[in-house]
mmCIF file of C-alpha atoms and ligand atoms in Angstrom:
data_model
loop_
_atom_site.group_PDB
_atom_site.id
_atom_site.type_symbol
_atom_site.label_atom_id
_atom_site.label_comp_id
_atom_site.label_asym_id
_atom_site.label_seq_id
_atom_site.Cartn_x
_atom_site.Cartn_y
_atom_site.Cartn_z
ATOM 1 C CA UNK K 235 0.000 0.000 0.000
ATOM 2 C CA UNK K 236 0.931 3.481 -0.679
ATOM 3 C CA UNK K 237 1.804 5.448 2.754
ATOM 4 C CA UNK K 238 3.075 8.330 0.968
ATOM 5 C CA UNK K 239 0.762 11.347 1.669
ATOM 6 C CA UNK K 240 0.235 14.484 0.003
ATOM 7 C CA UNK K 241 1.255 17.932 0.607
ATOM 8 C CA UNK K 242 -1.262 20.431 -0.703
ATOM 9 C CA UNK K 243 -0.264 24.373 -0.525
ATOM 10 C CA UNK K 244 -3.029 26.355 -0.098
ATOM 11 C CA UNK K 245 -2.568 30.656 -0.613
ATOM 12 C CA UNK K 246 -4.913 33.176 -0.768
ATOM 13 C CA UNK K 247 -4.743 37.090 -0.199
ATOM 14 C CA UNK K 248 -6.452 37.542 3.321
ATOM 15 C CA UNK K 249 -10.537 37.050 2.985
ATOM 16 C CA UNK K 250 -10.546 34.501 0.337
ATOM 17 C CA UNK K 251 -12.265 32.158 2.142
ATOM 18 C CA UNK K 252 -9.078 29.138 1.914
ATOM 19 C CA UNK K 253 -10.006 28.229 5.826
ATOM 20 C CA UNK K 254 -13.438 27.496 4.464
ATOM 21 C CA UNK K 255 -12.616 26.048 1.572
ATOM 22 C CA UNK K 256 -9.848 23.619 3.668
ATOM 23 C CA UNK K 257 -12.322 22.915 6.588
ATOM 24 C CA UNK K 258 -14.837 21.732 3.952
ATOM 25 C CA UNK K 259 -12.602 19.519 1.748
ATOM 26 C CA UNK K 260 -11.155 17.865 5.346
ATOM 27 C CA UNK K 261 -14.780 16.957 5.977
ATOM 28 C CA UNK K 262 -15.449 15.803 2.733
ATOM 29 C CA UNK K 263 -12.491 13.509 2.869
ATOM 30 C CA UNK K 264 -13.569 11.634 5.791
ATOM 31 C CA UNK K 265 -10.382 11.257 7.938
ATOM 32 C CA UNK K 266 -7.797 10.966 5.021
ATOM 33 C CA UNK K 267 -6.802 14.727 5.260
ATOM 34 C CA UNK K 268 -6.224 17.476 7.892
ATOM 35 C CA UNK K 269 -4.181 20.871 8.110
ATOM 36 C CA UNK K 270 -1.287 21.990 9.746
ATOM 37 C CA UNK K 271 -1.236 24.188 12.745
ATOM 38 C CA UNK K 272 0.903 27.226 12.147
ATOM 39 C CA UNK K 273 2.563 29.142 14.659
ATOM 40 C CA UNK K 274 1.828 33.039 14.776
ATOM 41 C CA UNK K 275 3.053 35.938 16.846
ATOM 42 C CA UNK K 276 -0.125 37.444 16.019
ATOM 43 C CA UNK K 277 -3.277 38.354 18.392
ATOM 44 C CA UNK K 278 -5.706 36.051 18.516
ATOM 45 C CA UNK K 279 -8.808 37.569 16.464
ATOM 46 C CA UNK K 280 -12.497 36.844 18.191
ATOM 47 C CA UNK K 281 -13.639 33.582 17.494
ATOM 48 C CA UNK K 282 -10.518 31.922 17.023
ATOM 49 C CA UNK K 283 -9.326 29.413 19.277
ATOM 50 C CA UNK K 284 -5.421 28.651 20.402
ATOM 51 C CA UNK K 285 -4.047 25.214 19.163
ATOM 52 C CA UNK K 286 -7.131 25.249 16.380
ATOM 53 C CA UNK K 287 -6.914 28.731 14.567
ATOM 54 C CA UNK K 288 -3.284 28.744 15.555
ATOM 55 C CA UNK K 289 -0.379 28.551 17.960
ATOM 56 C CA UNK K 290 -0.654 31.946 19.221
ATOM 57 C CA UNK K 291 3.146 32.182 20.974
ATOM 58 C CA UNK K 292 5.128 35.126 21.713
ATOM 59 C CA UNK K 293 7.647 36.716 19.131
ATOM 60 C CA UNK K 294 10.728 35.037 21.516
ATOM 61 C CA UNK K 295 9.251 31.647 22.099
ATOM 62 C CA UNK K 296 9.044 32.149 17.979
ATOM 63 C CA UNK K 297 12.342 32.711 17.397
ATOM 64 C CA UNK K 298 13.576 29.995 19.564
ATOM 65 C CA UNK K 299 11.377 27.944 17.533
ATOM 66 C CA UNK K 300 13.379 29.233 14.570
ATOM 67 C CA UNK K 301 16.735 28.624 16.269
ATOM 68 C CA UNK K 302 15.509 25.065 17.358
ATOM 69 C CA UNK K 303 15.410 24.083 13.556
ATOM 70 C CA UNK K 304 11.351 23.167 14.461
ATOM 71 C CA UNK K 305 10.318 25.031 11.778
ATOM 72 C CA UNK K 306 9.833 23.525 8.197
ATOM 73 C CA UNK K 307 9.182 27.590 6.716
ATOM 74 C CA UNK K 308 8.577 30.669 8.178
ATOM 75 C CA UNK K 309 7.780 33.976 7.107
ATOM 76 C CA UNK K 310 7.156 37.842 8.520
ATOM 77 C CA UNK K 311 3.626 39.021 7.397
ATOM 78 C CA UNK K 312 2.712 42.523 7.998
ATOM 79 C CA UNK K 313 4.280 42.785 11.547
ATOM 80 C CA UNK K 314 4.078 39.213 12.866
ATOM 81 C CA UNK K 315 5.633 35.934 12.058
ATOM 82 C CA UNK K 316 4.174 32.945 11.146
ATOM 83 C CA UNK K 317 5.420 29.287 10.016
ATOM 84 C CA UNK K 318 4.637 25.828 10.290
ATOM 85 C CA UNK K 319 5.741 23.313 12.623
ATOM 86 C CA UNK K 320 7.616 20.894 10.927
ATOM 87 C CA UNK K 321 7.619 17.583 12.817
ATOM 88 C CA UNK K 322 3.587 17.484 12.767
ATOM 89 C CA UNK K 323 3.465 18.109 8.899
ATOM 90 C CA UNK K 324 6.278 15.121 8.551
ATOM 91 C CA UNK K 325 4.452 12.974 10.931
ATOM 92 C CA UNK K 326 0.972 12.896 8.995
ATOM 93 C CA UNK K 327 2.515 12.845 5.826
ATOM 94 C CA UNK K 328 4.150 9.559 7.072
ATOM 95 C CA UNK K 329 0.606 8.214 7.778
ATOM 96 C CA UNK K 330 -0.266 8.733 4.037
ATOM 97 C CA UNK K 331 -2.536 11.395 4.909
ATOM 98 C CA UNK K 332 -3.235 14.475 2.462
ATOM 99 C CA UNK K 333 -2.135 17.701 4.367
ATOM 100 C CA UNK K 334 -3.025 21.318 3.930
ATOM 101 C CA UNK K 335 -1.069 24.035 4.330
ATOM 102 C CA UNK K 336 -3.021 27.497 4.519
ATOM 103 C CA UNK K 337 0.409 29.716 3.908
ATOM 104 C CA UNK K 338 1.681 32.609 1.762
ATOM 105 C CA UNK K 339 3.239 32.978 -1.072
ATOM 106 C CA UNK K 340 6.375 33.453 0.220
ATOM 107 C CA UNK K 341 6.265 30.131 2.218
ATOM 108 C CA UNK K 342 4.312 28.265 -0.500
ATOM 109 C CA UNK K 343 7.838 28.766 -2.506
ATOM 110 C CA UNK K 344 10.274 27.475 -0.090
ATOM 111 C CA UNK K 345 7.950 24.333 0.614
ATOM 112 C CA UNK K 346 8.072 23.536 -3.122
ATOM 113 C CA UNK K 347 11.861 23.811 -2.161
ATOM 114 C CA UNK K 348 11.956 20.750 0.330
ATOM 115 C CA UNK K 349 8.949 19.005 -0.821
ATOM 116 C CA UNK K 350 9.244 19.611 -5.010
ATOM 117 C CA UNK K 351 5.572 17.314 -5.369
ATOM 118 C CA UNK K 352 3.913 19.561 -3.468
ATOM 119 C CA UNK K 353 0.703 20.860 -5.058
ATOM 120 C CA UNK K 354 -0.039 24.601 -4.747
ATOM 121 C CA UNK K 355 -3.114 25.876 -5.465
ATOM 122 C CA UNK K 356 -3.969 29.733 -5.142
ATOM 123 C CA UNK K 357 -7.384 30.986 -4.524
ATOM 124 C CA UNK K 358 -8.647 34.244 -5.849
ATOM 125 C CA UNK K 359 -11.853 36.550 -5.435
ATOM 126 C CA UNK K 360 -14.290 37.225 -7.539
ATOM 127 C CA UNK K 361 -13.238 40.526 -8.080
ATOM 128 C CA UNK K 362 -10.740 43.105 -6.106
ATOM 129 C CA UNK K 363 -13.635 45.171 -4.803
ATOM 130 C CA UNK K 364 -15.393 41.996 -3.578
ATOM 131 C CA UNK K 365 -12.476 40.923 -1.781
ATOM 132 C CA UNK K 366 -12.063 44.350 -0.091
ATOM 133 C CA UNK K 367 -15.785 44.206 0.798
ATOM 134 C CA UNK K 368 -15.156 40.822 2.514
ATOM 135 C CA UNK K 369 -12.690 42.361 4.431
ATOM 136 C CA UNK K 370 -14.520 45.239 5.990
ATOM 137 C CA UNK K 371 -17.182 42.979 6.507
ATOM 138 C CA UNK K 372 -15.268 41.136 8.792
ATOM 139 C CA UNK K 373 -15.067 43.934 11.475
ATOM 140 C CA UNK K 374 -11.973 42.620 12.375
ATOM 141 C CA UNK K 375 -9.413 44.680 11.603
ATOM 142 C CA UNK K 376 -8.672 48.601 11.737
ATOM 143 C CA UNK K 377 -8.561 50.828 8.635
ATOM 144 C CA UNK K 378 -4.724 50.638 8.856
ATOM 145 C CA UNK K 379 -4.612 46.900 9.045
ATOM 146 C CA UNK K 380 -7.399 46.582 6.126
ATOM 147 C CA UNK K 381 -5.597 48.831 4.164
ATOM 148 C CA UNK K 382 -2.242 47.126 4.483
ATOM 149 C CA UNK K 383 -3.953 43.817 3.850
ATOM 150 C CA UNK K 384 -4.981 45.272 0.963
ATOM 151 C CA UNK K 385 -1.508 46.090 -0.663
ATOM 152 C CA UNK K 386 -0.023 42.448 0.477
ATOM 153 C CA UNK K 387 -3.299 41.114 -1.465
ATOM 154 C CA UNK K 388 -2.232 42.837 -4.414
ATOM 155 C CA UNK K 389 1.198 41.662 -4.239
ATOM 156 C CA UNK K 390 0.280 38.349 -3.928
ATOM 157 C CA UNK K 391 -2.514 37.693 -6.713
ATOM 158 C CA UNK K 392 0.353 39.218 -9.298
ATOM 159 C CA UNK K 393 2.531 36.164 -7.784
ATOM 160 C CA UNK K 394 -0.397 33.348 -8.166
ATOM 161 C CA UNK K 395 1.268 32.387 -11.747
ATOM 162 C CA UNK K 396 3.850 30.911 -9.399
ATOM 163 C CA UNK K 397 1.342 28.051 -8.397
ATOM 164 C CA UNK K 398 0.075 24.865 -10.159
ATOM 165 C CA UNK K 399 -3.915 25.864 -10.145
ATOM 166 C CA UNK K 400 -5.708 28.571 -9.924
ATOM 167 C CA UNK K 401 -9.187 27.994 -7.968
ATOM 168 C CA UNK K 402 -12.094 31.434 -8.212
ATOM 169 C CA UNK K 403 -13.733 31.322 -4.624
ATOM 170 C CA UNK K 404 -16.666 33.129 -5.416
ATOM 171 C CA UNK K 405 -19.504 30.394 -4.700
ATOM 172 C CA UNK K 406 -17.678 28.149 -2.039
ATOM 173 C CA UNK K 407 -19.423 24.593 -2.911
ATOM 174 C CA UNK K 408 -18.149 25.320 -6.634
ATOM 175 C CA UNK K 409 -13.978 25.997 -5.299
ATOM 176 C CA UNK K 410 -14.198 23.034 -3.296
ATOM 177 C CA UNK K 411 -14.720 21.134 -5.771
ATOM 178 C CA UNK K 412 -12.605 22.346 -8.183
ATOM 179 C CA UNK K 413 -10.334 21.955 -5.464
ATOM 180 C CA UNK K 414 -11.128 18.329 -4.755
ATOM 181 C CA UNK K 415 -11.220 17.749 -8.297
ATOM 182 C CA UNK K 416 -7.063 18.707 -8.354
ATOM 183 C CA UNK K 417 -6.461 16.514 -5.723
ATOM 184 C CA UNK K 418 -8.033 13.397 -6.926
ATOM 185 C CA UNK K 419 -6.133 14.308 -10.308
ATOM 186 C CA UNK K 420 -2.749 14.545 -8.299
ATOM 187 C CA UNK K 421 -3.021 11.583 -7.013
ATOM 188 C CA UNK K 422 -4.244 9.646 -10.111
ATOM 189 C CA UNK K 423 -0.648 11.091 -11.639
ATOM 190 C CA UNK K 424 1.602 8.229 -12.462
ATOM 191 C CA UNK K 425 4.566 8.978 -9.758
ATOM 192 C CA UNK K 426 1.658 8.716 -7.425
ATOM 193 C CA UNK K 427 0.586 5.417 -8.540
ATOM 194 C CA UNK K 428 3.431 3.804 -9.044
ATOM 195 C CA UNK K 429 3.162 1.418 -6.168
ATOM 196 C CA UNK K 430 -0.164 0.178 -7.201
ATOM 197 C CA UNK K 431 1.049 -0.235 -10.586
ATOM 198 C CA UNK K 432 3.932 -2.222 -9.642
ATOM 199 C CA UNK K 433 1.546 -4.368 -7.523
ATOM 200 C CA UNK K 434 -1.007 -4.908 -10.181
ATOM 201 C CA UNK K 435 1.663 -6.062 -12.834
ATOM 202 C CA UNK K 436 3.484 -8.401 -10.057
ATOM 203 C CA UNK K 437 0.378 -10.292 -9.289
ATOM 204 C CA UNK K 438 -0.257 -10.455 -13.074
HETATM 205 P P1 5GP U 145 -3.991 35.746 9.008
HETATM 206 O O1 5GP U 145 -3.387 36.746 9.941
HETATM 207 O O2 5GP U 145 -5.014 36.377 8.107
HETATM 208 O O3 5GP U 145 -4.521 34.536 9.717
HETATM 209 O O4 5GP U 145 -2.818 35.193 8.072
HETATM 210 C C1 5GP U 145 -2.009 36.072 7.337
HETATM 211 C C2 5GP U 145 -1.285 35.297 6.246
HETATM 212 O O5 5GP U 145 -0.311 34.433 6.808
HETATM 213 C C3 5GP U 145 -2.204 34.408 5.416
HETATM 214 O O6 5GP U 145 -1.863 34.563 4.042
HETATM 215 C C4 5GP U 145 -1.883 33.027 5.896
HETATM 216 O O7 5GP U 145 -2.138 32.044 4.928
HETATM 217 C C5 5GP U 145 -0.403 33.172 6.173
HETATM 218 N N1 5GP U 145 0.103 32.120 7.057
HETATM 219 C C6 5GP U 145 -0.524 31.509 8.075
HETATM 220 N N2 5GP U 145 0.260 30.591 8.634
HETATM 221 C C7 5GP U 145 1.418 30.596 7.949
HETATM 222 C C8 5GP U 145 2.634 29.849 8.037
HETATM 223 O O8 5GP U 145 2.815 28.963 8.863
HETATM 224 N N3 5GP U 145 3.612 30.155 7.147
HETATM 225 C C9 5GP U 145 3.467 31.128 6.206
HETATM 226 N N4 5GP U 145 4.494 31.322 5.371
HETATM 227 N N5 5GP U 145 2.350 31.839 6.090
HETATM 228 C C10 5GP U 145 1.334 31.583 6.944
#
């Protein structure tokens, strides 16, 4: 059996809806998937919960994280820093499972760097209004914050050529399974069926 699992990048601009569109496709896979926890140095927004959202740990338990080597990428997003644990990512990857990883661009580029077969797929809105109109509807963040959200945003769409698929999150039942739909395709691919192959043709 095939215990190799898949490592599925996941980038959006802020108020795309990729936590959505992850939570769903975990559900819909029934136990073979599930998402890494990242770390942040950020505050906790309302409704978020610590160890689920994220790690929520202050910026020098972060960088000793860093220093530790327990981080498989990190990067600095507006003021705070983020990354992903590495040993949890490793571990269910081992179990064959399919794992998400809702990062940015930045980080999306040095995962392809230590894992080349991972999949990226970048999310976009509808439109650039609609996305800033998601945003404010949040009530979340301050004018300041939106506004800086804003410019990363636009930074980032111009750098979604970088990825392998491009999924429109504008009705969310519709990206998740266009979503779904690349995943099942990924791991139809020969190099991911290779061990079945071999199997089929030795019993033959
Ligand atoms: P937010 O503050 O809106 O939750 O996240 C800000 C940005 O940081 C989002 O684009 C999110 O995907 C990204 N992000 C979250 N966790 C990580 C991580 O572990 N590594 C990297 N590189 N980006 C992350």
């Amino acid at each position: 059996m095939n215990k190799k699992g898949k490592l599925i990048v996941i980038s959006a601009p802020s108020g795309c809806g990729k936590d959505t569109v992850v939570a769903e496709m975990i559900k819909r896979m029934d136990g073979r998937a599930c998402r890494s926890i990242s770390m942040t140095t950020r505050q906790i927004r309302p409704g978020e919960k610590d160890g689920v959202n994220y790690y929520y740990v202050s910026r020098e338990d972060f960088l000793k994280s860093i220093k530790n080597g327990d981080m498989l990428e990190y990067t600095v997003y507006g003021s705070n820093y983020y990354g992903t644990p590495a040993s949890p990512v490793r571990e269910m990857l081992r179990e064959g499972k399919v794992v998400f990883l809702i990062i940015e661009v930045e980080g999306g580029e040095n995962v392809k760097k230590i894992f080349p077969d991972a999949v990226k797929i970048f999310i976009i809105p509808p439109s650039f209004e609609a996305l800033e109109k998601r945003l404010r509807g949040r009530g979340t963040d301050s004018d300041d914050a939106i506004k800086a959200r804003l410019s990363i945003a636009r930074a980032e769409i111009v750098r979604a050529d970088e990825y392998d698929y491009i999924v429109e999150n504008d009705v969310l039942d519709k990206a998740v399974d266009d979503c779904m739909a690349i995943i099942r395709a990924e791991e139809l691919k020969i190099s991911s069926m290779q061990n079945k192959l071999s199997e089929v043709i030795n019993n033959a």
